[in-house]
mmCIF file of C-alpha atoms in Angstrom:
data_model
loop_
_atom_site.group_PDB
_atom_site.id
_atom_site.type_symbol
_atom_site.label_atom_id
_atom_site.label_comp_id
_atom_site.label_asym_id
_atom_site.label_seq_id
_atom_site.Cartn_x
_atom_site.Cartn_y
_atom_site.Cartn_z
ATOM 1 C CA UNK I 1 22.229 49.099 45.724
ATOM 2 C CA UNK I 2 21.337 47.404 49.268
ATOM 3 C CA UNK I 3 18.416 47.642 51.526
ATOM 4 C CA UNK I 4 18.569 48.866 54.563
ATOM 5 C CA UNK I 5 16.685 47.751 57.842
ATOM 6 C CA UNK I 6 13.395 50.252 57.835
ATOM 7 C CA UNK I 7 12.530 49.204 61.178
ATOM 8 C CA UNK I 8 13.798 46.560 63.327
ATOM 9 C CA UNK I 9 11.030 44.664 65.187
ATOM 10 C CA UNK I 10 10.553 40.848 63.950
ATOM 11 C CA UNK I 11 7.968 40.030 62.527
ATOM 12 C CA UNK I 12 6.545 36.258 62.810
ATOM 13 C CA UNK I 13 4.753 36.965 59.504
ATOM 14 C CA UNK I 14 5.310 40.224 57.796
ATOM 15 C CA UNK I 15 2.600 41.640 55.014
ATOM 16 C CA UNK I 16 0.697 44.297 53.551
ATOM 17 C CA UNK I 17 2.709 47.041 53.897
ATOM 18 C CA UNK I 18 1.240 50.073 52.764
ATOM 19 C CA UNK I 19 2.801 53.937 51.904
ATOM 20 C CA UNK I 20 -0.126 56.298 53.210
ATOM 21 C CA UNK I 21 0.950 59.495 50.311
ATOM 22 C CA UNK I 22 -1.327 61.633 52.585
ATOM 23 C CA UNK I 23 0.672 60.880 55.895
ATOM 24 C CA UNK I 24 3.752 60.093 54.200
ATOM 25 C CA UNK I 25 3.961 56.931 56.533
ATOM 26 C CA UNK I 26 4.486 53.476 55.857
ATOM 27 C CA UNK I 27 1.856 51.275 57.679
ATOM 28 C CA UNK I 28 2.468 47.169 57.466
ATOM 29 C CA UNK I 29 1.173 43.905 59.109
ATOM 30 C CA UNK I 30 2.593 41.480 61.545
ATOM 31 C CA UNK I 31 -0.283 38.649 61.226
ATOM 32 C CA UNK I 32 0.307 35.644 63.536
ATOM 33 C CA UNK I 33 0.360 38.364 66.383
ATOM 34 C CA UNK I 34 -2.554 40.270 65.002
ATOM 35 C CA UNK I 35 -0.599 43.825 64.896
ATOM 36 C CA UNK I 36 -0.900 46.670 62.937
ATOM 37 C CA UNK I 37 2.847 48.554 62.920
ATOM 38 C CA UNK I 38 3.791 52.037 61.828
ATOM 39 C CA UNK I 39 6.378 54.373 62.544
ATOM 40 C CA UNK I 40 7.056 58.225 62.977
ATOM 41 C CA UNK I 41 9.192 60.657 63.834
ATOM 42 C CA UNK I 42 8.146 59.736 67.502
ATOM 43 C CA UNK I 43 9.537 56.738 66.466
ATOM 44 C CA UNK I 44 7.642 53.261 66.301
ATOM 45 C CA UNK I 45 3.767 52.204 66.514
ATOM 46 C CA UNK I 46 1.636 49.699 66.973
ATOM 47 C CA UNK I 47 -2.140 48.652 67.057
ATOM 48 C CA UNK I 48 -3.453 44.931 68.327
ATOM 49 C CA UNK I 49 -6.445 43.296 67.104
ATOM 50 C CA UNK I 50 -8.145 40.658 68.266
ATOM 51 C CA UNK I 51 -7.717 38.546 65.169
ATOM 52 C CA UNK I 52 -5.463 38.248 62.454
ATOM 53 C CA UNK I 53 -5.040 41.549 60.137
ATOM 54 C CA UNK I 54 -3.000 41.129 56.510
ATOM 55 C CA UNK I 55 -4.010 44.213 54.210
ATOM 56 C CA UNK I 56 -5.001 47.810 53.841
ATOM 57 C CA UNK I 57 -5.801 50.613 51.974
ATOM 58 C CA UNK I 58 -6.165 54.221 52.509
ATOM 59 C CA UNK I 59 -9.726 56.188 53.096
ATOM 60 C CA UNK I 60 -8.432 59.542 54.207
ATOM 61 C CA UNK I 61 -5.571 61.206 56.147
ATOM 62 C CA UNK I 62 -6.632 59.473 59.771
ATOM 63 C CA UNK I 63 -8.431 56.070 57.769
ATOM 64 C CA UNK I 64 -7.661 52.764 57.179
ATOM 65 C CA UNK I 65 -9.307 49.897 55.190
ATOM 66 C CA UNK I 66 -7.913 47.005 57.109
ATOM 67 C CA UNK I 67 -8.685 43.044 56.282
ATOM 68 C CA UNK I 68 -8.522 41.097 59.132
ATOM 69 C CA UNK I 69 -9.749 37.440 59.142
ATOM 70 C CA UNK I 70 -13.516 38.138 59.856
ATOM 71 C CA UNK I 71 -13.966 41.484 57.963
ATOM 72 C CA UNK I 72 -13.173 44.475 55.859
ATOM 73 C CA UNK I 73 -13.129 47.407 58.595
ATOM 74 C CA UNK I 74 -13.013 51.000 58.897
ATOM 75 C CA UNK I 75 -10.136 52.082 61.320
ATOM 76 C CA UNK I 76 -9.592 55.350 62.610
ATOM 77 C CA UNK I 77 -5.531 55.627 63.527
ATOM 78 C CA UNK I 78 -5.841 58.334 65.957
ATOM 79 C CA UNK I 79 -8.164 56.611 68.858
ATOM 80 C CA UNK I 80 -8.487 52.798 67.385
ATOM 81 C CA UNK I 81 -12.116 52.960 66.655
ATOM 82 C CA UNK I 82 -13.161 50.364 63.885
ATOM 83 C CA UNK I 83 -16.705 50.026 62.180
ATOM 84 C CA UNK I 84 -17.545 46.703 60.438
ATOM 85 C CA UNK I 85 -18.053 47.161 56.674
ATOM 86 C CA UNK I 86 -18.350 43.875 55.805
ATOM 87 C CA UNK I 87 -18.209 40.422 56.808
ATOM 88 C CA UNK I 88 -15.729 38.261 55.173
ATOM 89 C CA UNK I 89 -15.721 33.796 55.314
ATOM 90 C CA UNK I 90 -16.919 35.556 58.699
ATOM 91 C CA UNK I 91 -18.834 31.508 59.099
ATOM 92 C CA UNK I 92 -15.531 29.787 58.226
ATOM 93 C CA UNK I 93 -13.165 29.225 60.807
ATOM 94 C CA UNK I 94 -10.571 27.531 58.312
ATOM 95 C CA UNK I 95 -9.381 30.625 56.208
ATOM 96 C CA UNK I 96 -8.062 34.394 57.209
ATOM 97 C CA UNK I 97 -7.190 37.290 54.982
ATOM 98 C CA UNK I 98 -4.127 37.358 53.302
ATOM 99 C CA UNK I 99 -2.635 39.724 50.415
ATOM 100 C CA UNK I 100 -4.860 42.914 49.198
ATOM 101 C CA UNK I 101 -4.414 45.951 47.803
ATOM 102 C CA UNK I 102 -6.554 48.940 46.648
ATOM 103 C CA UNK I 103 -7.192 49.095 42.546
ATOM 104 C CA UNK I 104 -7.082 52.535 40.731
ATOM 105 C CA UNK I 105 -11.052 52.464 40.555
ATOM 106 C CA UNK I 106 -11.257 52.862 44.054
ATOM 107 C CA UNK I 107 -12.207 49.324 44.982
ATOM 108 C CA UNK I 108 -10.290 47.018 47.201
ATOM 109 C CA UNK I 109 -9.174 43.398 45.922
ATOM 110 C CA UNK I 110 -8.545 41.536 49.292
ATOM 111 C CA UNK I 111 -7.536 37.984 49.306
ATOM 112 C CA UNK I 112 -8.177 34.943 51.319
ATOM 113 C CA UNK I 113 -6.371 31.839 52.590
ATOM 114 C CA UNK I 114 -6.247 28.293 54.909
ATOM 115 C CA UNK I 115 -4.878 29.386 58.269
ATOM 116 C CA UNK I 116 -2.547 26.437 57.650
ATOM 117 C CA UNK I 117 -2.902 26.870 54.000
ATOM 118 C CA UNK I 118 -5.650 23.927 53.101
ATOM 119 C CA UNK I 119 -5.771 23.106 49.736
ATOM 120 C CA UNK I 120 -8.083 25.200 48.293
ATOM 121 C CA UNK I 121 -9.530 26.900 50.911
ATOM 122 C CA UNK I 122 -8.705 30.592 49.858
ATOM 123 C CA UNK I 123 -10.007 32.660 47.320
ATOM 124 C CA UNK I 124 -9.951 36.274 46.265
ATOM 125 C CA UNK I 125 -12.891 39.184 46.182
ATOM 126 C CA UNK I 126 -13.302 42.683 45.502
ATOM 127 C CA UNK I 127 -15.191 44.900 47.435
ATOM 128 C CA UNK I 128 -16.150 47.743 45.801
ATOM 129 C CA UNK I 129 -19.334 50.360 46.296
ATOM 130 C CA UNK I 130 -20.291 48.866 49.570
ATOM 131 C CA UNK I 131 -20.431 45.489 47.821
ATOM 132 C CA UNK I 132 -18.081 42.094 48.709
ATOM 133 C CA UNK I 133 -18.086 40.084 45.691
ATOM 134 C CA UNK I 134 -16.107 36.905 44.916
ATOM 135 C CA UNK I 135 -13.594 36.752 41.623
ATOM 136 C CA UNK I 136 -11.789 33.693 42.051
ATOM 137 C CA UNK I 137 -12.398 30.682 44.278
ATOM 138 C CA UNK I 138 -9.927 27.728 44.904
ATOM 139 C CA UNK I 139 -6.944 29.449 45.772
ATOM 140 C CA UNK I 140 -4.542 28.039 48.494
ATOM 141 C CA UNK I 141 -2.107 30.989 49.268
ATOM 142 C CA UNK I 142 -3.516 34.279 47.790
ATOM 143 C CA UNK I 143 -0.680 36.712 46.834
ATOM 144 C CA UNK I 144 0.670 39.415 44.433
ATOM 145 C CA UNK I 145 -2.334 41.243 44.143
ATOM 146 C CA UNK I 146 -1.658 44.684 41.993
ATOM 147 C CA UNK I 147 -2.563 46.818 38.977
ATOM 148 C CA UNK I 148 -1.524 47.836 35.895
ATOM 149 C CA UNK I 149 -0.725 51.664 35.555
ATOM 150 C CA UNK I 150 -3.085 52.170 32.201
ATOM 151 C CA UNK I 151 -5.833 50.042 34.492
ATOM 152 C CA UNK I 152 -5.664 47.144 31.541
ATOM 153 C CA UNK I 153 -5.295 44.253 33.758
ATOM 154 C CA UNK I 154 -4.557 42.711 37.363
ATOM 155 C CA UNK I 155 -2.327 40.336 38.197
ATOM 156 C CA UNK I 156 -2.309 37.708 41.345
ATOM 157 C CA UNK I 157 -1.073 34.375 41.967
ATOM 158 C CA UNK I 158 -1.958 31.191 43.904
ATOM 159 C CA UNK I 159 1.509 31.021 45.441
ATOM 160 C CA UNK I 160 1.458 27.332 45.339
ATOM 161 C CA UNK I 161 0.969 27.372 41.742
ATOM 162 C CA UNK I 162 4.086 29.021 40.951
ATOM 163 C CA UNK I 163 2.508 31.308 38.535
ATOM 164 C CA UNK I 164 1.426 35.044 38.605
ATOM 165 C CA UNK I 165 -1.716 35.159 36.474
ATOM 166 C CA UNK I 166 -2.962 38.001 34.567
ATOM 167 C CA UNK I 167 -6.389 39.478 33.806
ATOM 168 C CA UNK I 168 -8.114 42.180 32.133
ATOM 169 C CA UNK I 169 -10.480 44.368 33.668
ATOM 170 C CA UNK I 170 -12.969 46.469 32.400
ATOM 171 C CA UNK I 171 -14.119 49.757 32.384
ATOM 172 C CA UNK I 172 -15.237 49.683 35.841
ATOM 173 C CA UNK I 173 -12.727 47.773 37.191
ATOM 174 C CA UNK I 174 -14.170 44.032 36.963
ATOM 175 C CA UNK I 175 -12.248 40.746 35.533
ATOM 176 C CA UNK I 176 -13.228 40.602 31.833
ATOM 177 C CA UNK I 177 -12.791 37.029 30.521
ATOM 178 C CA UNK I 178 -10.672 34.758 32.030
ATOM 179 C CA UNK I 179 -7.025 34.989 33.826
ATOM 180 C CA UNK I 180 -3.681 33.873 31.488
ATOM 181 C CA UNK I 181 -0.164 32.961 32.910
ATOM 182 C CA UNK I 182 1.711 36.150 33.166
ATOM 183 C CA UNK I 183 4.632 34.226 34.663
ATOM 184 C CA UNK I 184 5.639 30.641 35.043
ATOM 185 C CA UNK I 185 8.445 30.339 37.959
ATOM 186 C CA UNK I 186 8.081 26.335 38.155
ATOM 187 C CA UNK I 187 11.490 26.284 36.095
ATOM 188 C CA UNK I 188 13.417 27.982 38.646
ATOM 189 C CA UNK I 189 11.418 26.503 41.738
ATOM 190 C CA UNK I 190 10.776 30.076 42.927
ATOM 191 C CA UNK I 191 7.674 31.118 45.074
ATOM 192 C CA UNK I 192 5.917 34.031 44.249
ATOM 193 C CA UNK I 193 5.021 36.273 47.243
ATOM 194 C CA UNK I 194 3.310 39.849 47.069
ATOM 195 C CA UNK I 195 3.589 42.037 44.316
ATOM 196 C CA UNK I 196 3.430 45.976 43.152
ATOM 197 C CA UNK I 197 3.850 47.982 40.137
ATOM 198 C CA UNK I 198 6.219 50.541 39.500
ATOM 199 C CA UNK I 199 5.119 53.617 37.223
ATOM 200 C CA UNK I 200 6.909 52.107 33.856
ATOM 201 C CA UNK I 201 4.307 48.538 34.414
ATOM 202 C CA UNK I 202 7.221 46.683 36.287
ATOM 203 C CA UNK I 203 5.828 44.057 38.090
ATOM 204 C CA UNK I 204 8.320 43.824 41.592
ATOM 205 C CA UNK I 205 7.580 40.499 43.112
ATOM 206 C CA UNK I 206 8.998 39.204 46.632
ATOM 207 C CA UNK I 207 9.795 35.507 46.080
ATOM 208 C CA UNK I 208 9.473 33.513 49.302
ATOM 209 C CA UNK I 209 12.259 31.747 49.926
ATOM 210 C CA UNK I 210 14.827 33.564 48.195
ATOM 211 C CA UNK I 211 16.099 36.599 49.969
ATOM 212 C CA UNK I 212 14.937 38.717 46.767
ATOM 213 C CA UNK I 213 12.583 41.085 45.265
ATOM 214 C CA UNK I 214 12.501 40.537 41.468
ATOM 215 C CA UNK I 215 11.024 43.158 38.695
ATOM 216 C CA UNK I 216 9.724 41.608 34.893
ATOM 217 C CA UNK I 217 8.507 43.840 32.069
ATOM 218 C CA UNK I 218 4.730 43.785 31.719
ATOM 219 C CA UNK I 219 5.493 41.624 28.692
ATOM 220 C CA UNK I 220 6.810 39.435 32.028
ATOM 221 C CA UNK I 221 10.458 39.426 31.052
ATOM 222 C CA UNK I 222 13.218 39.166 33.906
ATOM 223 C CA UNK I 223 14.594 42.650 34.629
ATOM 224 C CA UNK I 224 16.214 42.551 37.953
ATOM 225 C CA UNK I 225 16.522 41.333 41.432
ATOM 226 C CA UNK I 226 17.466 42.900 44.496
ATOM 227 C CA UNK I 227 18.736 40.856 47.382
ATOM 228 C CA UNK I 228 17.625 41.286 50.483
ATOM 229 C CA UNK I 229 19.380 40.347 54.326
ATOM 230 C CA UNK I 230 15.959 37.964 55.186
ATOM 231 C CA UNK I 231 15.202 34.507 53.293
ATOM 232 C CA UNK I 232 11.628 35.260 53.136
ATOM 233 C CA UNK I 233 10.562 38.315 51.442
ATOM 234 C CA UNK I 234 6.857 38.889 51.624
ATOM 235 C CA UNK I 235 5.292 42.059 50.310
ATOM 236 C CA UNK I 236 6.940 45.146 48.628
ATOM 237 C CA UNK I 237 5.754 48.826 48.239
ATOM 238 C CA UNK I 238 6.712 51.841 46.674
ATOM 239 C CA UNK I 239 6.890 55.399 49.651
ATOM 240 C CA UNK I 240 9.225 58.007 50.488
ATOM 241 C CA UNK I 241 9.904 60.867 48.347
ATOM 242 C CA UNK I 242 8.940 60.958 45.091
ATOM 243 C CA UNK I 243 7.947 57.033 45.513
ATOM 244 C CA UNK I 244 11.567 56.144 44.932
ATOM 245 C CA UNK I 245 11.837 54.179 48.209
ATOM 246 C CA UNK I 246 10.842 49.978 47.604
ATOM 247 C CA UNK I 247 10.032 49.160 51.084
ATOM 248 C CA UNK I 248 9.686 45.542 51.644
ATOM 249 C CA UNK I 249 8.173 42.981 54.367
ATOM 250 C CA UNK I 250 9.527 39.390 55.512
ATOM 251 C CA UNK I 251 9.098 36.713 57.486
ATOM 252 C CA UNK I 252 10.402 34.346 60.591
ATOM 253 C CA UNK I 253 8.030 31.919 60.047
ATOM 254 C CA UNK I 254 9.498 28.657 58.344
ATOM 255 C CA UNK I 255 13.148 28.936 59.732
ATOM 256 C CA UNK I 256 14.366 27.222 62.581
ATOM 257 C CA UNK I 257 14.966 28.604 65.883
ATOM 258 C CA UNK I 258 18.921 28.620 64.822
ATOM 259 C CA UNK I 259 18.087 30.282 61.723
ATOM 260 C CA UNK I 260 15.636 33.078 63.192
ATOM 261 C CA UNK I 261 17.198 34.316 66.026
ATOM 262 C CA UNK I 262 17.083 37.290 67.897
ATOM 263 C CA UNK I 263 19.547 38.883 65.931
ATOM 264 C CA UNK I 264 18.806 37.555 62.828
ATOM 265 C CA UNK I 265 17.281 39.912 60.246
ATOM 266 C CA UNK I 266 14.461 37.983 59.020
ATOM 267 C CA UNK I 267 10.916 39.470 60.011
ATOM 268 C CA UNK I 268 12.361 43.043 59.916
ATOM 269 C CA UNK I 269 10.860 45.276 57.524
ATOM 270 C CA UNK I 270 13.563 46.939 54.941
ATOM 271 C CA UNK I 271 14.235 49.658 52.507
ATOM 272 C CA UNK I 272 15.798 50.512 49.249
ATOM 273 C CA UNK I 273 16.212 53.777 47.914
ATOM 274 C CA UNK I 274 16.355 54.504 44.280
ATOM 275 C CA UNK I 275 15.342 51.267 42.892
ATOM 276 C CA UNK I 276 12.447 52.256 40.391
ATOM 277 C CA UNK I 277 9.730 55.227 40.608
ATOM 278 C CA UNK I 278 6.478 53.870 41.525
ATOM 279 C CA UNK I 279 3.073 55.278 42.335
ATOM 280 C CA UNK I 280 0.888 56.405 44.892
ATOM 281 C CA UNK I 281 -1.445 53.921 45.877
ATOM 282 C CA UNK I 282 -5.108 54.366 44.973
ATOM 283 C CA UNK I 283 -7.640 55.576 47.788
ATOM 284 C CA UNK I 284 -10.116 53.649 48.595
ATOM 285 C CA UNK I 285 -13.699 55.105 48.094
ATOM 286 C CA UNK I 286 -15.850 53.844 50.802
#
């Protein structure tokens, strides 16, 4: 099993991508040069914003939930237009948006983070019934945001940390007591990245660093890993028929101008077909 290149444009920092079930179309993030990239059978796509953008989730066929580093947003694919839902560390000029994804309750768990990752400086919030509230505070590098199929628990990690924590939710969605170490990586020195859930409660996380996706049970035991052509994997996500298809982000930033070239594949975004079944992603109910 290999992946193949998805689409071939480099992306500085590659993130969020996101399988729209509706459109069938994978959308995905390019941050340090504020894009939002698609692709269809016209072939590829683009949208600039003024700021950095990191995240998404789906409102409706032609809507986006997008993150960018001021706000949550509503964005209309088909002419651009955007309406501010709510402000986010809209007063601080350290921190941007970073990992998010939609949770099965409708809400939207969108994470922050130091533009030059301060110590610290991140943390992560849920915004949910027109509402932005904060869940966890000192967090460097927010990542591997995602959600248990049976809705028991969320996991996420302070890359830094090394760890992917764990936490339940209740009935409505909300953290319920506090978060446990789903996963240590410190022994192996490996960097966790963002994460998604397949439809069996595989957690498939792309380790920065080290050219790899990797799946653990949901009791966190090591399944697999799936190598990929670029060193820094950043974000996976289940599309394509029958959610078969792991599409996966990466990154140029970090690597030397030797190392990233123009023909190199890291920052291209990449597929692999037949890896696990996942699920569609949850709309988001605005």
């Amino acid at each position: 099993m290999s992946a193949e290149v998805f689409d071939d444009r480099r992306c500085i920092l590659g993130e969020g991508p996101l399988w729209h079930p509706e459109r069938e179309q994978l959308f995905w993030f390019d941050i340090m040069r504020h894009r939002l990239l698609s692709r269809d059978a016209t072939g590829p796509l683009e949208w600039r914003f003024g700021e950095p953008v990191s995240a998404a989730g789906w409102v409706d066929t032609e809507t986006l939930l997008i993150a960018s580093a001021s706000a949550l947003w509503r964005f209309d694919v088909r002419d651009s237009s955007k309406t501010q839902l709510c402000r986010l560390e809209q007063d601080n000029a350290v921190t941007r948006s970073n990992d998010g994804r939609a949770d099965p309750w409708g809400g939207f768990w969108i994470g922050t983070m130091g533009r030059t990752a301060e110590s610290g400086a991140g943390a992560i919030y849920r915004f949910y019934q027109g509402r932005l509230q904060r869940l966890f505070s000192e967090i460097t590098i927010s990542n591997a945001i995602c959600f248990a199929p049976d809705r028991s628990c969320a996991y996420f990690t302070d890359t830094t940390t090394k760890r992917v924590m764990r936490v339940a939710l209740d009935r409505n969605g909300w953290p319920e007591g506090d978060p446990a170490v789903f996963l240590d990586l410190t022994p192996d020195g490996l960097n966790p990245d963002g994460a998604v859930v397949d439809k069996s409660g595989a957690v498939w996380i792309a380790q920065w660093g080290a050219a790899r996706v990797t799946a653990y049970s949901g009791e966190g035991t090591f399944l697999r890993a799936v190598a990929l052509p670029a060193r820094h994997t950043t974000c996976p996500a289940f599309g394509g028929p029958g959610f078969r298809t792991l599409f996966v982000t990466s990154a140029r930033q970090g690597l030397s101008a030797a190392v990233a070239h123009d023909q190199s594949p890291h920052g291209q975004t990449f597929a692999i077909s037949g890896v696990a079944e996942g699920l569609p992603e949850p709309r988001v109910i605005l």
